[in-house]
mmCIF file of C-alpha atoms in Angstrom:
data_model
loop_
_atom_site.group_PDB
_atom_site.id
_atom_site.type_symbol
_atom_site.label_atom_id
_atom_site.label_comp_id
_atom_site.label_asym_id
_atom_site.label_seq_id
_atom_site.Cartn_x
_atom_site.Cartn_y
_atom_site.Cartn_z
ATOM 1 C CA MET A 1 -70.379 -54.037 13.147
ATOM 2 C CA HIS A 2 -68.253 -53.605 10.021
ATOM 3 C CA VAL A 3 -64.816 -52.147 10.590
ATOM 4 C CA GLN A 4 -63.633 -49.738 7.935
ATOM 5 C CA TYR A 5 -60.024 -48.887 7.151
ATOM 6 C CA ASN A 6 -59.478 -45.264 8.106
ATOM 7 C CA SER A 7 -56.518 -43.661 6.328
ATOM 8 C CA ASN A 8 -56.921 -40.492 8.403
ATOM 9 C CA ILE A 9 -55.245 -42.139 11.393
ATOM 10 C CA PHE A 10 -51.879 -41.945 9.643
ATOM 11 C CA PRO A 11 -50.149 -38.571 10.036
ATOM 12 C CA VAL A 12 -48.615 -36.972 6.960
ATOM 13 C CA VAL A 13 -44.924 -36.052 7.118
ATOM 14 C CA ASN A 14 -43.432 -34.076 4.214
ATOM 15 C CA GLY A 15 -46.352 -35.078 2.030
ATOM 16 C CA GLU A 16 -45.990 -38.820 2.687
ATOM 17 C CA LYS A 17 -47.935 -41.123 4.948
ATOM 18 C CA LEU A 18 -45.949 -41.974 8.062
ATOM 19 C CA PHE A 19 -46.073 -45.728 7.517
ATOM 20 C CA TYR A 20 -44.065 -45.413 4.291
ATOM 21 C CA ASN A 21 -41.317 -43.704 6.252
ATOM 22 C CA LEU A 22 -41.439 -46.498 8.818
ATOM 23 C CA LEU A 23 -41.176 -49.256 6.209
ATOM 24 C CA MET A 24 -37.419 -49.757 6.185
ATOM 25 C CA PHE A 25 -37.114 -49.289 9.940
ATOM 26 C CA TYR A 26 -39.641 -51.885 10.975
ATOM 27 C CA ILE A 27 -38.713 -54.588 8.502
ATOM 28 C CA GLY A 28 -35.059 -53.590 8.226
ATOM 29 C CA GLU A 29 -31.821 -55.246 9.243
ATOM 30 C CA GLU A 30 -32.196 -54.853 13.021
ATOM 31 C CA TYR A 31 -35.706 -56.301 13.005
ATOM 32 C CA GLN A 32 -34.470 -59.217 10.907
ATOM 33 C CA SER A 33 -31.619 -59.773 13.341
ATOM 34 C CA PHE A 34 -33.992 -59.791 16.313
ATOM 35 C CA CYS A 35 -36.038 -62.516 14.593
ATOM 36 C CA ASN A 36 -32.990 -64.610 13.767
ATOM 37 C CA LYS A 37 -33.142 -68.005 15.466
ATOM 38 C CA ASN A 38 -29.717 -67.484 17.075
ATOM 39 C CA CYS A 39 -30.485 -64.032 18.496
ATOM 40 C CA ASN A 40 -30.006 -63.501 22.229
ATOM 41 C CA ARG A 41 -33.107 -61.363 22.520
ATOM 42 C CA ARG A 42 -32.448 -60.221 26.076
ATOM 43 C CA ASP A 43 -28.997 -58.835 25.192
ATOM 44 C CA PHE A 44 -30.352 -57.373 21.940
ATOM 45 C CA ILE A 45 -32.965 -55.308 23.787
ATOM 46 C CA VAL A 46 -30.508 -54.067 26.404
ATOM 47 C CA SER A 47 -28.001 -53.067 23.698
ATOM 48 C CA TYR A 48 -30.651 -51.497 21.437
ATOM 49 C CA LEU A 49 -31.890 -49.300 24.286
ATOM 50 C CA GLU A 50 -28.396 -48.395 25.471
ATOM 51 C CA LYS A 51 -27.395 -47.185 22.003
ATOM 52 C CA ARG A 52 -30.337 -44.781 22.184
ATOM 53 C CA GLY A 53 -29.504 -43.449 25.628
ATOM 54 C CA VAL A 54 -31.989 -45.617 27.526
ATOM 55 C CA LYS A 55 -30.775 -47.528 30.573
ATOM 56 C CA SER A 56 -32.254 -50.875 31.548
ATOM 57 C CA VAL A 57 -31.674 -53.504 34.213
ATOM 58 C CA ILE A 58 -32.346 -57.244 34.304
ATOM 59 C CA LEU A 59 -34.869 -58.478 36.868
ATOM 60 C CA PRO A 60 -34.275 -62.213 37.455
ATOM 61 C CA ILE A 61 -37.428 -63.703 38.979
ATOM 62 C CA ASP A 62 -38.148 -67.441 39.292
ATOM 63 C CA GLY A 63 -35.871 -68.402 36.422
ATOM 64 C CA HIS A 64 -37.049 -65.687 34.042
ATOM 65 C CA GLU A 65 -35.161 -62.535 33.088
ATOM 66 C CA HIS A 66 -37.370 -59.491 32.730
ATOM 67 C CA ILE A 67 -35.965 -56.205 31.432
ATOM 68 C CA TYR A 68 -36.880 -53.064 33.375
ATOM 69 C CA VAL A 69 -36.426 -49.720 31.623
ATOM 70 C CA VAL A 70 -35.023 -47.000 33.863
ATOM 71 C CA PHE A 71 -36.375 -43.511 33.267
ATOM 72 C CA PRO A 72 -35.235 -40.499 35.329
ATOM 73 C CA LYS A 73 -37.255 -39.646 38.431
ATOM 74 C CA SER A 74 -38.099 -36.313 36.808
ATOM 75 C CA HIS A 75 -40.279 -38.234 34.311
ATOM 76 C CA TYR A 76 -42.736 -39.101 37.086
ATOM 77 C CA SER A 77 -45.315 -37.122 39.014
ATOM 78 C CA PRO A 78 -46.757 -38.455 42.306
ATOM 79 C CA MET A 79 -50.049 -36.814 41.406
ATOM 80 C CA PHE A 80 -50.782 -39.378 38.704
ATOM 81 C CA ARG A 81 -51.114 -43.127 38.512
ATOM 82 C CA ILE A 82 -48.203 -45.137 37.120
ATOM 83 C CA LYS A 83 -48.797 -46.789 33.741
ATOM 84 C CA THR A 84 -47.074 -50.173 33.702
ATOM 85 C CA VAL A 85 -46.602 -51.157 30.062
ATOM 86 C CA ILE A 86 -45.551 -54.710 29.220
ATOM 87 C CA ALA A 87 -44.518 -56.723 26.174
ATOM 88 C CA HIS A 88 -43.037 -60.214 26.294
ATOM 89 C CA TYR A 89 -39.786 -60.694 24.379
ATOM 90 C CA ASP A 90 -39.593 -64.489 24.480
ATOM 91 C CA ARG A 91 -40.955 -66.473 21.550
ATOM 92 C CA PHE A 92 -42.221 -69.925 20.749
ATOM 93 C CA GLU A 93 -39.374 -72.296 19.937
ATOM 94 C CA GLY A 94 -38.900 -72.705 16.188
ATOM 95 C CA SER A 95 -40.765 -69.511 15.268
ATOM 96 C CA PRO A 96 -39.149 -66.204 14.246
ATOM 97 C CA GLY A 97 -41.723 -64.454 16.413
ATOM 98 C CA ALA A 98 -41.870 -61.437 14.100
ATOM 99 C CA ASN A 99 -45.393 -60.539 15.189
ATOM 100 C CA ASP A 100 -45.562 -62.560 18.426
ATOM 101 C CA ASN A 101 -44.042 -60.529 19.948
ATOM 102 C CA SER A 102 -41.197 -58.707 18.218
ATOM 103 C CA SER A 103 -43.751 -56.221 16.910
ATOM 104 C CA ALA A 104 -44.675 -54.842 20.330
ATOM 105 C CA VAL A 105 -41.083 -55.047 21.565
ATOM 106 C CA PHE A 106 -39.784 -52.888 18.712
ATOM 107 C CA ALA A 107 -42.630 -50.393 19.034
ATOM 108 C CA LEU A 108 -41.989 -50.045 22.771
ATOM 109 C CA MET A 109 -38.213 -49.767 22.385
ATOM 110 C CA GLU A 110 -38.640 -46.856 19.975
ATOM 111 C CA TRP A 111 -41.214 -45.344 22.321
ATOM 112 C CA ALA A 112 -38.774 -45.625 25.218
ATOM 113 C CA SER A 113 -36.176 -43.759 23.187
ATOM 114 C CA LYS A 114 -38.603 -40.955 22.415
ATOM 115 C CA LEU A 115 -39.816 -40.746 26.019
ATOM 116 C CA MET A 116 -36.237 -40.476 27.236
ATOM 117 C CA SER A 117 -35.356 -37.653 24.886
ATOM 118 C CA SER A 118 -38.637 -35.797 25.437
ATOM 119 C CA GLY A 119 -38.088 -35.161 29.133
ATOM 120 C CA MET A 120 -41.863 -35.208 29.665
ATOM 121 C CA GLN A 121 -43.591 -36.463 32.806
ATOM 122 C CA HIS A 122 -45.122 -39.622 31.356
ATOM 123 C CA ASN A 123 -45.382 -41.872 34.460
ATOM 124 C CA VAL A 124 -44.582 -44.960 32.364
ATOM 125 C CA ARG A 125 -43.108 -48.074 33.973
ATOM 126 C CA LEU A 126 -41.869 -50.152 31.016
ATOM 127 C CA ILE A 127 -41.017 -53.854 31.323
ATOM 128 C CA PHE A 128 -40.101 -56.431 28.698
ATOM 129 C CA THR A 129 -41.095 -59.794 30.145
ATOM 130 C CA ASP A 130 -39.723 -63.281 29.764
ATOM 131 C CA GLY A 131 -41.632 -66.574 29.956
ATOM 132 C CA GLU A 132 -44.969 -65.645 28.372
ATOM 133 C CA GLU A 133 -44.841 -68.579 25.968
ATOM 134 C CA ILE A 134 -43.901 -71.168 28.575
ATOM 135 C CA SER A 135 -47.414 -72.062 29.728
ATOM 136 C CA GLU A 136 -48.522 -73.019 26.213
ATOM 137 C CA SER A 137 -45.282 -74.473 24.851
ATOM 138 C CA GLN A 138 -44.874 -76.756 27.851
ATOM 139 C CA ASN A 139 -48.587 -77.256 28.603
ATOM 140 C CA ARG A 140 -48.294 -75.505 31.958
ATOM 141 C CA GLY A 141 -50.665 -73.169 33.753
ATOM 142 C CA VAL A 142 -50.645 -69.413 34.242
ATOM 143 C CA ALA A 143 -48.747 -69.733 37.549
ATOM 144 C CA GLU A 144 -45.706 -70.857 35.520
ATOM 145 C CA GLN A 145 -45.902 -67.788 33.299
ATOM 146 C CA GLY A 146 -43.098 -65.303 33.826
ATOM 147 C CA ALA A 147 -45.516 -62.421 34.349
ATOM 148 C CA PHE A 148 -47.241 -64.261 37.197
ATOM 149 C CA ALA A 149 -44.132 -64.134 39.388
ATOM 150 C CA LEU A 150 -43.588 -60.505 38.361
ATOM 151 C CA ALA A 151 -47.161 -59.644 39.318
ATOM 152 C CA ALA A 152 -46.746 -61.526 42.598
ATOM 153 C CA LEU A 153 -43.727 -59.320 43.318
ATOM 154 C CA PHE A 154 -45.826 -56.252 42.559
ATOM 155 C CA LYS A 155 -48.418 -57.501 45.014
ATOM 156 C CA ARG A 156 -45.836 -58.140 47.780
ATOM 157 C CA LEU A 157 -44.503 -54.623 47.251
ATOM 158 C CA LYS A 158 -48.091 -53.309 47.347
ATOM 159 C CA ILE A 159 -47.840 -51.987 43.789
ATOM 160 C CA THR A 160 -51.474 -52.629 42.987
ATOM 161 C CA ASP A 161 -52.758 -49.275 41.784
ATOM 162 C CA ASP A 162 -50.954 -49.154 38.433
ATOM 163 C CA ASP A 163 -52.715 -49.092 35.092
ATOM 164 C CA VAL A 164 -51.319 -52.276 33.498
ATOM 165 C CA TYR A 165 -51.276 -52.441 29.693
ATOM 166 C CA VAL A 166 -50.048 -55.558 27.888
ATOM 167 C CA PHE A 167 -49.212 -55.205 24.183
ATOM 168 C CA ASP A 168 -48.940 -58.447 22.252
ATOM 169 C CA SER A 169 -48.716 -59.129 18.512
ATOM 170 C CA VAL A 170 -49.426 -55.689 17.075
ATOM 171 C CA GLY A 171 -47.680 -56.085 13.711
ATOM 172 C CA ARG A 172 -50.566 -57.023 11.403
ATOM 173 C CA GLY A 173 -53.601 -54.916 10.525
ATOM 174 C CA THR A 174 -54.855 -51.533 11.656
ATOM 175 C CA VAL A 175 -57.649 -52.460 14.076
ATOM 176 C CA PRO A 176 -56.635 -52.383 17.766
ATOM 177 C CA VAL A 177 -58.299 -55.164 19.761
ATOM 178 C CA ILE A 178 -58.985 -55.183 23.503
ATOM 179 C CA GLY A 179 -58.913 -58.729 24.807
ATOM 180 C CA LYS A 180 -62.234 -59.734 26.328
ATOM 181 C CA THR A 181 -61.856 -60.786 29.947
ATOM 182 C CA GLU A 182 -64.146 -63.022 31.995
ATOM 183 C CA LEU A 183 -63.851 -61.940 35.613
ATOM 184 C CA PRO A 184 -64.767 -64.566 38.224
ATOM 185 C CA LYS A 185 -68.116 -63.949 39.880
ATOM 186 C CA ASN A 186 -66.520 -63.867 43.329
ATOM 187 C CA VAL A 187 -64.065 -61.032 42.661
ATOM 188 C CA SER A 188 -64.379 -58.043 44.943
ATOM 189 C CA SER A 189 -66.381 -55.050 43.836
ATOM 190 C CA THR A 190 -63.221 -52.947 44.245
ATOM 191 C CA PHE A 191 -61.302 -55.120 41.785
ATOM 192 C CA ARG A 192 -64.223 -55.231 39.362
ATOM 193 C CA ASN A 193 -64.645 -51.453 39.420
ATOM 194 C CA LYS A 194 -60.907 -50.897 38.894
ATOM 195 C CA PHE A 195 -60.886 -53.273 35.952
ATOM 196 C CA ILE A 196 -63.947 -51.698 34.326
ATOM 197 C CA ASP A 197 -62.457 -48.225 34.768
ATOM 198 C CA LEU A 198 -59.178 -49.339 33.178
ATOM 199 C CA LYS A 199 -61.008 -51.041 30.314
ATOM 200 C CA ASN A 200 -63.127 -47.941 29.635
ATOM 201 C CA ARG A 201 -60.079 -45.678 29.580
ATOM 202 C CA THR A 202 -58.250 -48.113 27.304
ATOM 203 C CA ALA A 203 -61.224 -48.140 24.955
ATOM 204 C CA ASN A 204 -61.137 -44.354 24.807
ATOM 205 C CA LEU A 205 -57.372 -44.411 24.171
ATOM 206 C CA LEU A 206 -57.791 -46.817 21.252
ATOM 207 C CA ARG A 207 -60.811 -44.966 19.885
ATOM 208 C CA VAL A 208 -58.925 -41.687 19.750
ATOM 209 C CA SER A 209 -55.777 -43.310 18.373
ATOM 210 C CA SER A 210 -57.397 -45.362 15.605
ATOM 211 C CA GLY A 211 -60.080 -43.067 14.294
ATOM 212 C CA GLY A 212 -62.729 -45.154 16.048
ATOM 213 C CA SER A 213 -61.807 -48.502 14.476
ATOM 214 C CA PHE A 214 -61.217 -50.611 17.567
ATOM 215 C CA VAL A 215 -63.070 -53.641 18.921
ATOM 216 C CA THR A 216 -63.274 -55.891 21.966
ATOM 217 C CA LEU A 217 -62.879 -59.567 21.102
ATOM 218 C CA PRO A 218 -62.120 -62.858 22.846
ATOM 219 C CA ILE A 219 -58.402 -63.576 22.540
ATOM 220 C CA SER A 220 -56.007 -66.008 24.147
ATOM 221 C CA TYR A 221 -54.573 -64.674 27.377
ATOM 222 C CA SER A 222 -51.190 -62.969 27.333
ATOM 223 C CA ASP A 223 -49.212 -61.560 30.267
ATOM 224 C CA ASN A 224 -52.430 -59.981 31.499
ATOM 225 C CA ALA A 225 -53.374 -63.439 32.816
ATOM 226 C CA GLY A 226 -50.536 -63.407 35.339
ATOM 227 C CA PHE A 227 -51.544 -60.004 36.680
ATOM 228 C CA LEU A 228 -55.235 -60.862 36.827
ATOM 229 C CA ALA A 229 -54.421 -64.067 38.707
ATOM 230 C CA CYS A 230 -52.620 -61.937 41.307
ATOM 231 C CA GLY A 231 -55.578 -59.610 41.693
ATOM 232 C CA ILE A 232 -54.130 -56.732 39.655
ATOM 233 C CA PRO A 233 -56.319 -55.378 36.820
ATOM 234 C CA ALA A 234 -54.584 -55.617 33.431
ATOM 235 C CA ILE A 235 -55.697 -55.117 29.847
ATOM 236 C CA ALA A 236 -54.293 -56.928 26.800
ATOM 237 C CA VAL A 237 -54.176 -55.102 23.458
ATOM 238 C CA THR A 238 -53.415 -56.731 20.116
ATOM 239 C CA MET A 239 -53.992 -55.851 16.445
ATOM 240 C CA LEU A 240 -55.788 -57.476 13.504
ATOM 241 C CA PRO A 241 -56.543 -56.647 9.860
ATOM 242 C CA SER A 242 -60.084 -55.309 9.399
ATOM 243 C CA GLU A 243 -61.138 -58.174 7.116
ATOM 244 C CA GLU A 244 -60.098 -60.705 9.759
ATOM 245 C CA VAL A 245 -61.982 -58.796 12.436
ATOM 246 C CA ASN A 246 -65.158 -58.759 10.364
ATOM 247 C CA LYS A 247 -65.024 -62.491 9.630
ATOM 248 C CA PHE A 248 -64.173 -63.385 13.239
ATOM 249 C CA MET A 249 -67.071 -61.304 14.594
ATOM 250 C CA PHE A 250 -69.430 -62.994 12.134
ATOM 251 C CA ASP A 251 -68.212 -66.456 13.180
ATOM 252 C CA LEU A 252 -68.556 -65.610 16.884
ATOM 253 C CA VAL A 253 -72.240 -64.863 16.316
ATOM 254 C CA ARG A 254 -72.727 -67.888 14.085
ATOM 255 C CA VAL A 255 -70.865 -70.317 16.379
ATOM 256 C CA PRO A 256 -71.110 -69.060 20.005
ATOM 257 C CA VAL A 257 -68.840 -71.831 21.377
ATOM 258 C CA LEU A 258 -65.968 -70.312 19.402
ATOM 259 C CA GLU A 259 -65.480 -67.712 22.137
ATOM 260 C CA ASN A 260 -64.946 -70.330 24.852
ATOM 261 C CA TYR A 261 -62.530 -72.192 22.601
ATOM 262 C CA VAL A 262 -60.445 -69.081 21.927
ATOM 263 C CA MET A 263 -60.311 -68.003 25.560
ATOM 264 C CA ASN A 264 -60.269 -71.325 27.411
ATOM 265 C CA LYS A 265 -59.517 -74.004 24.782
ATOM 266 C CA LYS A 266 -62.822 -75.712 25.616
ATOM 267 C CA ILE A 267 -64.302 -77.869 22.843
ATOM 268 C CA PRO A 268 -67.897 -79.162 23.189
ATOM 269 C CA GLU A 269 -68.596 -82.740 22.147
ATOM 270 C CA TYR A 270 -70.773 -81.801 19.185
ATOM 271 C CA ILE A 271 -68.065 -79.906 17.290
ATOM 272 C CA ASP A 272 -64.495 -80.794 16.383
ATOM 273 C CA LYS A 273 -61.323 -78.788 16.931
ATOM 274 C CA ILE A 274 -60.553 -78.505 13.205
ATOM 275 C CA THR A 275 -63.868 -76.727 12.594
ATOM 276 C CA LEU A 276 -63.117 -74.216 15.336
ATOM 277 C CA GLU A 277 -59.528 -73.718 14.205
ATOM 278 C CA GLU A 278 -60.717 -72.795 10.721
ATOM 279 C CA MET A 279 -62.576 -69.825 12.219
ATOM 280 C CA ILE A 280 -59.518 -68.409 13.983
ATOM 281 C CA PRO A 281 -58.172 -65.191 12.364
ATOM 282 C CA GLN A 282 -55.374 -65.874 9.900
ATOM 283 C CA THR A 283 -53.004 -63.672 11.905
ATOM 284 C CA TRP A 284 -53.362 -65.977 14.900
ATOM 285 C CA LYS A 285 -52.852 -69.085 12.766
ATOM 286 C CA LEU A 286 -49.341 -67.804 12.025
ATOM 287 C CA PHE A 287 -48.400 -67.744 15.713
ATOM 288 C CA HIS A 288 -45.848 -70.314 16.877
ATOM 289 C CA THR A 289 -44.981 -71.281 13.304
ATOM 290 C CA PRO A 290 -42.147 -70.442 10.893
ATOM 291 C CA ALA A 291 -44.703 -68.304 9.023
ATOM 292 C CA ASP A 292 -44.675 -65.714 11.822
ATOM 293 C CA SER A 293 -41.952 -63.962 9.869
ATOM 294 C CA VAL A 294 -41.095 -60.380 8.977
ATOM 295 C CA ASP A 295 -42.733 -60.930 5.568
ATOM 296 C CA SER A 296 -46.116 -61.382 7.296
ATOM 297 C CA LEU A 297 -46.082 -57.928 8.912
ATOM 298 C CA THR A 298 -48.011 -54.888 7.681
ATOM 299 C CA THR A 299 -46.100 -51.665 8.155
ATOM 300 C CA GLU A 300 -49.175 -49.520 8.766
ATOM 301 C CA SER A 301 -49.721 -51.429 12.016
ATOM 302 C CA PHE A 302 -46.723 -49.671 13.528
ATOM 303 C CA ALA A 303 -48.138 -46.267 12.651
ATOM 304 C CA VAL A 304 -51.273 -47.138 14.633
ATOM 305 C CA MET A 305 -49.132 -48.322 17.541
ATOM 306 C CA GLU A 306 -47.093 -45.133 17.447
ATOM 307 C CA ARG A 307 -50.290 -43.097 17.781
ATOM 308 C CA ILE A 308 -51.553 -45.301 20.647
ATOM 309 C CA LEU A 309 -48.294 -45.024 22.557
ATOM 310 C CA PHE A 310 -48.008 -41.276 21.957
ATOM 311 C CA ASN A 311 -51.490 -40.755 23.394
ATOM 312 C CA LEU A 312 -50.820 -43.150 26.271
ATOM 313 C CA ALA A 313 -47.750 -41.152 27.276
ATOM 314 C CA LYS A 314 -49.863 -37.966 27.414
ATOM 315 C CA GLU A 315 -52.734 -39.583 29.348
ATOM 316 C CA HIS A 316 -52.768 -39.023 33.125
ATOM 317 C CA SER A 317 -55.128 -40.469 35.723
ATOM 318 C CA TYR A 318 -55.034 -39.186 39.268
ATOM 319 C CA SER A 319 -53.453 -41.527 41.791
ATOM 320 C CA ASN A 320 -55.650 -42.831 44.598
#
């Protein structure tokens, strides 16, 4: 499959492509401030939302501080399933985190502002999570991830019928990517069917929003891992440039063990880590480094995200 850039996905406003109008906003002063090494990102998000008329509360769970966005009750209908939308706001120490994951945070903060002012029944439960990076930065497992404790709380409260969407690193490229998920063979048929249904609906959402240029690829787990570990279906969505997608897909066919390395960090004896690392998309090589800076972002990515989020707000699935 060869992914083509599709300029038709960008709406035209006053004769100009939308992403040109977004340029100064998404790489402007506030974005730079959020990526500053001394930024208190929790307080920044709370303040940013408050200035735009959006209330939020801090959810302290197991040493992590998640941010829950409070929409009016009138924005919800009991007829439809809740859409829990998540983006982690913490970052790897020493990295600006401009893509991982300031990109999704900024897109969702602007979305929250628009949802609040629209008054529409969107059924969105929006949470900015803390502690996504901890499992990798400190070589700890998924149970230490901030989203795991959050998902465990969901499970105790019997909130298990949500559609859970995790957006992570969406600031480079125009091709939305669904993270491939390997479900254990012993999962219940109910869980498997729920996950497949969610994945199919996510694929349709991305197809409509991107002009058909979306793919499913093996990626490293994000906050979806914590929810999956608690038995709650969750889908991770990221973004890549089309040229990186094409090369990565070619390498996955050429070197099948690359998939297991990306998803599980498993390296067979007959190949070395450096060889596998060279096949990783350039966007991912920037993660957790000083190079994950605002300068690495591509503004058109945010136009794609805006379309995805707009369509997600309109989408309704009947509650069970």
